[in-house]
PDB file of C-alpha atoms in Angstrom:
ATOM      1  CA  SER M 127       0.000   0.000   0.000  1.00  0.00           C
ATOM      2  CA  ALA M 128       1.016   3.648  -0.381  1.00  0.00           C
ATOM      3  CA  VAL M 129       1.171   4.156   3.395  1.00  0.00           C
ATOM      4  CA  ALA M 130       3.578   1.246   3.791  1.00  0.00           C
ATOM      5  CA  GLU M 131       5.809   2.698   1.049  1.00  0.00           C
ATOM      6  CA  LYS M 132       5.904   6.071   2.786  1.00  0.00           C
ATOM      7  CA  ARG M 133       6.781   4.445   6.101  1.00  0.00           C
ATOM      8  CA  ALA M 134       9.557   2.484   4.414  1.00  0.00           C
ATOM      9  CA  ALA M 135      11.033   5.725   3.038  1.00  0.00           C
ATOM     10  CA  VAL M 136      11.381   7.194   6.552  1.00  0.00           C
ATOM     11  CA  PRO M 137      14.591   6.085   8.293  1.00  0.00           C
ATOM     12  CA  GLU M 138      14.339   4.153  11.546  1.00  0.00           C
ATOM     13  CA  GLY M 139      13.684   6.354  14.547  1.00  0.00           C
ATOM     14  CA  GLY M 140      11.288   8.523  12.551  1.00  0.00           C
ATOM     15  CA  ASP M 141      13.934  11.148  11.735  1.00  0.00           C
ATOM     16  CA  LEU M 142      13.406  12.782   8.377  1.00  0.00           C
ATOM     17  CA  PRO M 143      16.330  14.064   6.302  1.00  0.00           C
ATOM     18  CA  VAL M 144      17.172  17.610   7.349  1.00  0.00           C
ATOM     19  CA  ASN M 145      19.431  18.929   4.598  1.00  0.00           C
ATOM     20  CA  ILE M 146      17.595  19.881   1.440  1.00  0.00           C
ATOM     21  CA  SER M 147      18.604  22.288  -1.286  1.00  0.00           C
ATOM     22  CA  PRO M 148      16.985  25.717  -1.500  1.00  0.00           C
ATOM     23  CA  PHE M 149      15.456  24.736  -4.837  1.00  0.00           C
ATOM     24  CA  LYS M 150      13.827  21.671  -3.339  1.00  0.00           C
ATOM     25  CA  ALA M 151      12.561  23.714  -0.385  1.00  0.00           C
ATOM     26  CA  LEU M 152      11.084  26.270  -2.785  1.00  0.00           C
ATOM     27  CA  ASN M 153       9.398  23.544  -4.834  1.00  0.00           C
ATOM     28  CA  LEU M 154       7.983  21.919  -1.700  1.00  0.00           C
ATOM     29  CA  LEU M 155       6.655  25.242  -0.440  1.00  0.00           C
ATOM     30  CA  LYS M 156       5.102  25.986  -3.846  1.00  0.00           C
ATOM     31  CA  ARG M 157       3.223  22.682  -3.670  1.00  0.00           C
ATOM     32  CA  VAL M 158       2.054  23.450  -0.115  1.00  0.00           C
ATOM     33  CA  PHE M 159       0.957  26.958  -1.102  1.00  0.00           C
ATOM     34  CA  LYS M 160      -0.881  25.562  -4.122  1.00  0.00           C
ATOM     35  CA  ARG M 161      -2.655  22.928  -2.039  1.00  0.00           C
ATOM     36  CA  ASP M 162      -3.510  25.141   0.949  1.00  0.00           C
ATOM     37  CA  ALA M 163      -3.713  28.536  -0.754  1.00  0.00           C
ATOM     38  CA  ILE M 164      -6.756  29.799   1.149  1.00  0.00           C
ATOM     39  CA  VAL M 165      -5.396  29.144   4.648  1.00  0.00           C
ATOM     40  CA  LEU M 166      -1.880  30.323   3.833  1.00  0.00           C
ATOM     41  CA  SER M 167      -3.157  33.503   2.192  1.00  0.00           C
ATOM     42  CA  LEU M 168      -4.945  34.331   5.450  1.00  0.00           C
ATOM     43  CA  ILE M 169      -1.735  33.767   7.424  1.00  0.00           C
ATOM     44  CA  PHE M 170       0.908  35.228   5.084  1.00  0.00           C
ATOM     45  CA  GLY M 171      -1.125  37.159   2.515  1.00  0.00           C
ATOM     46  CA  VAL M 172      -0.768  40.797   1.610  1.00  0.00           C
ATOM     47  CA  GLN M 173      -3.973  42.498   0.607  1.00  0.00           C
ATOM     48  CA  THR M 174      -3.730  44.519  -2.592  1.00  0.00           C
ATOM     49  CA  GLY M 175      -7.083  45.991  -3.514  1.00  0.00           C
ATOM     50  CA  GLN M 176      -9.699  43.240  -3.581  1.00  0.00           C
ATOM     51  CA  THR M 177      -7.274  40.286  -3.706  1.00  0.00           C
ATOM     52  CA  ILE M 178      -4.920  38.753  -1.179  1.00  0.00           C
ATOM     53  CA  GLN M 179      -1.566  37.797  -2.673  1.00  0.00           C
ATOM     54  CA  CYS M 180       0.518  35.027  -1.199  1.00  0.00           C
ATOM     55  CA  ASP M 181       3.346  33.037  -2.743  1.00  0.00           C
ATOM     56  CA  ALA M 182       6.073  30.653  -1.559  1.00  0.00           C
ATOM     57  CA  SER M 183       8.757  32.773  -3.233  1.00  0.00           C
ATOM     58  CA  MET M 184       8.294  35.443  -0.539  1.00  0.00           C
ATOM     59  CA  PHE M 185      10.583  33.367   1.699  1.00  0.00           C
ATOM     60  CA  PHE M 186      13.491  33.334  -0.796  1.00  0.00           C
ATOM     61  CA  LEU M 187      15.772  36.095  -2.076  1.00  0.00           C
ATOM     62  CA  GLN M 188      16.573  36.083  -5.784  1.00  0.00           C
ATOM     63  CA  THR M 189      18.311  39.464  -5.737  1.00  0.00           C
ATOM     64  CA  LEU M 190      20.228  41.091  -2.923  1.00  0.00           C
ATOM     65  CA  LEU M 191      20.189  44.879  -3.072  1.00  0.00           C
ATOM     66  CA  ILE M 192      23.272  46.589  -1.687  1.00  0.00           C
ATOM     67  CA  PRO M 193      24.003  50.256  -1.061  1.00  0.00           C
ATOM     68  CA  PRO M 194      26.634  51.985  -3.241  1.00  0.00           C
ATOM     69  CA  ASN M 195      30.271  52.092  -2.108  1.00  0.00           C
ATOM     70  CA  ARG M 196      30.003  55.696  -0.949  1.00  0.00           C
ATOM     71  CA  PHE M 197      27.595  54.559   1.796  1.00  0.00           C
ATOM     72  CA  ARG M 198      29.963  51.839   3.018  1.00  0.00           C
ATOM     73  CA  PRO M 199      33.402  53.479   3.112  1.00  0.00           C
ATOM     74  CA  PRO M 200      36.453  51.907   4.766  1.00  0.00           C
ATOM     75  CA  VAL M 201      36.731  52.355   8.529  1.00  0.00           C
ATOM     76  CA  HIS M 202      39.844  54.146   9.814  1.00  0.00           C
ATOM     77  CA  LEU M 203      41.016  53.236  13.303  1.00  0.00           C
ATOM     78  CA  GLY M 204      44.310  54.837  14.219  1.00  0.00           C
ATOM     79  CA  ASP M 205      46.830  53.997  11.512  1.00  0.00           C
ATOM     80  CA  SER M 206      44.817  50.975  10.328  1.00  0.00           C
ATOM     81  CA  GLN M 207      42.163  50.847   7.652  1.00  0.00           C
ATOM     82  CA  PHE M 208      39.454  48.175   7.700  1.00  0.00           C
ATOM     83  CA  GLU M 209      36.736  47.191   5.271  1.00  0.00           C
ATOM     84  CA  HIS M 210      33.236  48.321   6.168  1.00  0.00           C
ATOM     85  CA  PRO M 211      31.465  45.439   8.001  1.00  0.00           C
ATOM     86  CA  LEU M 212      28.816  45.262   5.269  1.00  0.00           C
ATOM     87  CA  ASN M 213      31.555  44.748   2.650  1.00  0.00           C
ATOM     88  CA  VAL M 214      32.912  41.832   4.666  1.00  0.00           C
ATOM     89  CA  HIS M 215      29.471  40.212   4.855  1.00  0.00           C
ATOM     90  CA  LEU M 216      28.799  40.781   1.146  1.00  0.00           C
ATOM     91  CA  LYS M 217      32.152  39.240   0.254  1.00  0.00           C
ATOM     92  CA  ASN M 218      31.297  36.173   2.367  1.00  0.00           C
ATOM     93  CA  ILE M 219      27.909  35.864   0.635  1.00  0.00           C
ATOM     94  CA  MET M 220      29.542  36.003  -2.801  1.00  0.00           C
ATOM     95  CA  GLN M 221      32.179  33.413  -1.839  1.00  0.00           C
ATOM     96  CA  GLU M 222      29.566  31.048  -0.415  1.00  0.00           C
ATOM     97  CA  ASN M 223      27.388  31.490  -3.505  1.00  0.00           C
ATOM     98  CA  GLU M 224      30.364  30.511  -5.684  1.00  0.00           C
ATOM     99  CA  GLN M 225      30.960  27.446  -3.497  1.00  0.00           C
ATOM    100  CA  ILE M 226      27.311  26.441  -3.851  1.00  0.00           C
ATOM    101  CA  LEU M 227      27.529  26.834  -7.639  1.00  0.00           C
ATOM    102  CA  ASP M 228      30.682  24.690  -7.708  1.00  0.00           C
ATOM    103  CA  LEU M 229      29.039  21.978  -5.606  1.00  0.00           C
ATOM    104  CA  LEU M 230      25.889  22.031  -7.746  1.00  0.00           C
ATOM    105  CA  ASN M 231      28.006  21.707 -10.885  1.00  0.00           C
ATOM    106  CA  LYS M 232      29.839  18.716  -9.392  1.00  0.00           C
ATOM    107  CA  VAL M 233      26.578  17.040  -8.350  1.00  0.00           C
ATOM    108  CA  GLN M 234      24.967  17.676 -11.739  1.00  0.00           C
ATOM    109  CA  GLY M 235      27.962  16.241 -13.580  1.00  0.00           C
ATOM    110  CA  GLY M 236      29.734  19.459 -14.455  1.00  0.00           C
ATOM    111  CA  ALA M 237      26.798  21.107 -16.213  1.00  0.00           C
ATOM    112  CA  ASP M 238      27.286  24.846 -16.670  1.00  0.00           C
ATOM    113  CA  ASP M 239      24.314  26.318 -14.839  1.00  0.00           C
ATOM    114  CA  GLU M 240      24.815  29.734 -13.300  1.00  0.00           C
ATOM    115  CA  SER M 241      21.146  30.495 -12.673  1.00  0.00           C
ATOM    116  CA  VAL M 242      21.415  30.324  -8.859  1.00  0.00           C
TER     117      VAL M 242
END
């Protein structure tokens, strides 16, 4: 039966896998939002005119807006000069994004996909 198959897919101890990719999480949330649109629109919806808009993509960033360099100048402390803290965080985000792209390319067999 289908229930027995689902139970067989769950590891012993009832623990479900924890690590899933952002794309899989987005796809799962889209299915949940499609199935339970009315309830979720009441919880997370934004009313625009007569309609209430609600979408799973509201939990994911596709674009990260950053202020121009003039608003994040280097910090001078005595004789030392340090990067603005926001620059440090942005650099870390870009490095981690590149690592994710590299890992995805390795998993997908070296396919060139830079749409992350």
